[in-house]
Structure formats: C-alpha cells, structure tokens
Amino acid sequence: MCVIETSPVIETRRLALRAPGAHDISRIAQLAGDPEIARMTCRMPSPFRTEDAEAFVMNVAMQDPRRANTFVIEHEDHGPVGVLGLFHDKDRAPEMGYWIGKPFWGRGLATEAAQGALAWAKTRWSKKAVVAGHFTDNAASGRVLEKAGFLYTGETRRQFSRARNAEVDTRMMLWLA
Ligand SMILES: CC(C)(COP(=O)(O)OP(=O)(O)OC[C@H]1O[C@@H](n2cnc3c(N)ncnc32)[C@H](O)[C@@H]1OP(=O)(O)O)[C@@H](O)C(=O)NCCC(=O)NCCS
C-alpha cells in the first residue's frame, strides 16, 4: 500500500526535512542567491530573488504529494541550510534534486539529507528506484550521489539549465531501493 503523507518530516542525525513555509522565504532567498547554486541546477533562476523564493514556497504548497515532495533541510543548530526535492518528471522513477547553502558545504549535509530522503522514499512513498543527474562540471554532486548509494547508468543527457540559459551535459545516476 502506498502511504501518502501531506507534510512528511524526515529526521536524520543532524537534520529535519520538512515542508517549506512563508517563514523560510528570506533564508531561502539569501542562501539560494549565491549564483554558484542555481548554475548547478536545471530549474533555478539566477539571480535568485525574494520573489523566486516566494514562488518556490507557493509552488511546493500546491504540489500533489503523490507526484512531488519538496523539503527544507533544517539543521539542528543552524536552521534551514538547503532544499531537497523528489518529483516525478520524465522518468518512471522519481528524480531527486537538492542544494545546500554555501556556508554549509563540505560537512556531509547533502549526503545526510539524501540518505534520509531515500529511506523515506522507499518506506513511506513506496518507491523502488530514484533517478538523479549532475552536470559534468559538478563532481561534488556526483560524489554526494555516490555516497548516498547511486550508481552511474552510463547515460549522459543534454539538460537545459535556466541559470546558464544553455543545455549542459548531465550524467545520469540510479538508486535502487
Ligand atoms: C553539491 C552540494 C549539494 C554538496 O553539498 P555538501 O553538503 O557540501 O555535500 P557533502 O558534504 O555531503 O559531500 C560533498 C562531497 O563532494 C566532494 N567534493 C567537493 N567538491 C568537489 C570537487 N570539486 N570535486 C570532487 N569532489 C568534490 C567532497 O569532498 C565530499 O566528498 P567526500 O565526503 O568523499 O570528501 C553543494 O555543493 C551544492 O548545493 N551545490 C550547488 C547546487 C548543486 O550542485 N545541487 C545539486 C545539483 S545535481
């Protein structure tokens, strides 16, 4: 049976992954305003402004939880440090995407958030697989995905990056529950 939770919370050692709210807008705008974040993603605009954070929070509130679940990554000491989303797009399996604010890079937080989200996807969202892709110039994200248990499929896709306004070679990876 597929269990649907409207506002799931995922807890890991240092993090809670929870639904974004209006109170997160200024922090999301501040952290995502660093252009190094958006340029590694497909969908985020650059510059990323307060109105983009507002639109993000509103879009997440309207998501169908059977199709997409997007979380603010909240650190026990530092508050919101990033965002992680699981969503159905082109593939049969849902796709995972994420970003961590630059002041918090290199502490294992993306890996910890991804591991928590994957465990949730398996047990609470009844998913058997999750896909992800990283731009070829984003080895750090490839490493996060490897550490979380993804393997390279061998496929490289050309994916459009809104922030770069260009198509970028993207290495596809797969995680099996
Ligand atoms: C990619 C990103 C999520 C990583 O977040 P993070 O919390 O620093 O990740 P972690 O600390 O869990 O792991 C990072 C790993 O990448 C490695 N790494 C960092 N920079 C690297 C580089 N230039 N080349 C290779 N590996 C690199 C780190 O050493 C670490 O691996 P290790 O534990 O084996 O040493 C963060 O940099 C980010 O948000 N970037 C912009 C947005 C983005 O890329 N989103 C993902 C789109 S696919």
mmCIF file of C-alpha atoms in Angstrom, residues 49-111:
data_model
loop_
_atom_site.group_PDB
_atom_site.id
_atom_site.type_symbol
_atom_site.label_atom_id
_atom_site.label_comp_id
_atom_site.label_asym_id
_atom_site.label_seq_id
_atom_site.Cartn_x
_atom_site.Cartn_y
_atom_site.Cartn_z
ATOM 1 C CA ARG A 49 15.477 36.840 -5.702
ATOM 2 C CA THR A 50 12.984 37.038 -2.833
ATOM 3 C CA GLU A 51 10.097 36.711 -5.300
ATOM 4 C CA ASP A 52 11.631 33.467 -6.577
ATOM 5 C CA ALA A 53 11.721 32.136 -3.014
ATOM 6 C CA GLU A 54 8.083 33.192 -2.582
ATOM 7 C CA ALA A 55 7.111 31.414 -5.808
ATOM 8 C CA PHE A 56 9.044 28.342 -4.684
ATOM 9 C CA VAL A 57 7.186 28.135 -1.358
ATOM 10 C CA MET A 58 3.830 28.668 -3.083
ATOM 11 C CA ASN A 59 4.533 26.023 -5.743
ATOM 12 C CA VAL A 60 5.538 23.485 -3.123
ATOM 13 C CA ALA A 61 2.319 24.143 -1.189
ATOM 14 C CA MET A 62 0.354 23.255 -4.351
ATOM 15 C CA GLN A 63 2.268 20.049 -5.086
ATOM 16 C CA ASP A 64 0.401 16.778 -5.369
ATOM 17 C CA PRO A 65 2.232 14.651 -2.772
ATOM 18 C CA ARG A 66 1.743 11.574 -4.954
ATOM 19 C CA ARG A 67 3.872 13.290 -7.641
ATOM 20 C CA ALA A 68 6.300 15.501 -5.729
ATOM 21 C CA ASN A 69 7.624 16.121 -2.231
ATOM 22 C CA THR A 70 9.925 19.055 -1.558
ATOM 23 C CA PHE A 71 11.609 19.715 1.765
ATOM 24 C CA VAL A 72 13.524 22.448 3.508
ATOM 25 C CA ILE A 73 16.632 20.890 5.041
ATOM 26 C CA GLU A 74 16.782 22.200 8.588
ATOM 27 C CA HIS A 75 19.952 21.783 10.672
ATOM 28 C CA GLU A 76 19.573 21.291 14.413
ATOM 29 C CA ASP A 77 21.956 24.202 15.171
ATOM 30 C CA HIS A 78 21.886 26.398 12.055
ATOM 31 C CA GLY A 79 18.245 26.343 10.944
ATOM 32 C CA PRO A 80 17.432 25.976 7.230
ATOM 33 C CA VAL A 81 20.552 25.104 5.213
ATOM 34 C CA GLY A 82 19.094 23.958 1.889
ATOM 35 C CA VAL A 83 16.348 22.257 -0.067
ATOM 36 C CA LEU A 84 15.744 18.715 -1.342
ATOM 37 C CA GLY A 85 13.013 17.600 -3.713
ATOM 38 C CA LEU A 86 11.739 14.271 -5.006
ATOM 39 C CA PHE A 87 9.462 14.608 -8.019
ATOM 40 C CA HIS A 88 8.144 12.713 -10.991
ATOM 41 C CA ASP A 89 9.334 14.148 -14.288
ATOM 42 C CA LYS A 90 10.456 12.345 -17.472
ATOM 43 C CA ASP A 91 11.420 9.026 -15.912
ATOM 44 C CA ARG A 92 9.320 6.234 -14.404
ATOM 45 C CA ALA A 93 11.167 6.623 -11.128
ATOM 46 C CA PRO A 94 11.066 9.955 -9.280
ATOM 47 C CA GLU A 95 14.012 12.287 -9.600
ATOM 48 C CA MET A 96 15.923 13.797 -6.679
ATOM 49 C CA GLY A 97 17.393 17.302 -6.661
ATOM 50 C CA TYR A 98 18.928 19.371 -3.874
ATOM 51 C CA TRP A 99 21.094 22.283 -2.904
ATOM 52 C CA ILE A 100 22.924 23.299 0.275
ATOM 53 C CA GLY A 101 23.812 26.923 1.098
ATOM 54 C CA LYS A 102 27.488 27.630 0.501
ATOM 55 C CA PRO A 103 28.394 28.395 4.161
ATOM 56 C CA PHE A 104 27.389 24.810 4.949
ATOM 57 C CA TRP A 105 29.210 22.938 2.163
ATOM 58 C CA GLY A 106 31.658 20.169 2.993
ATOM 59 C CA ARG A 107 30.037 18.929 6.206
ATOM 60 C CA GLY A 108 28.249 15.908 4.747
ATOM 61 C CA LEU A 109 24.849 17.607 4.935
ATOM 62 C CA ALA A 110 23.748 16.947 1.337
ATOM 63 C CA THR A 111 24.699 13.300 1.741
#
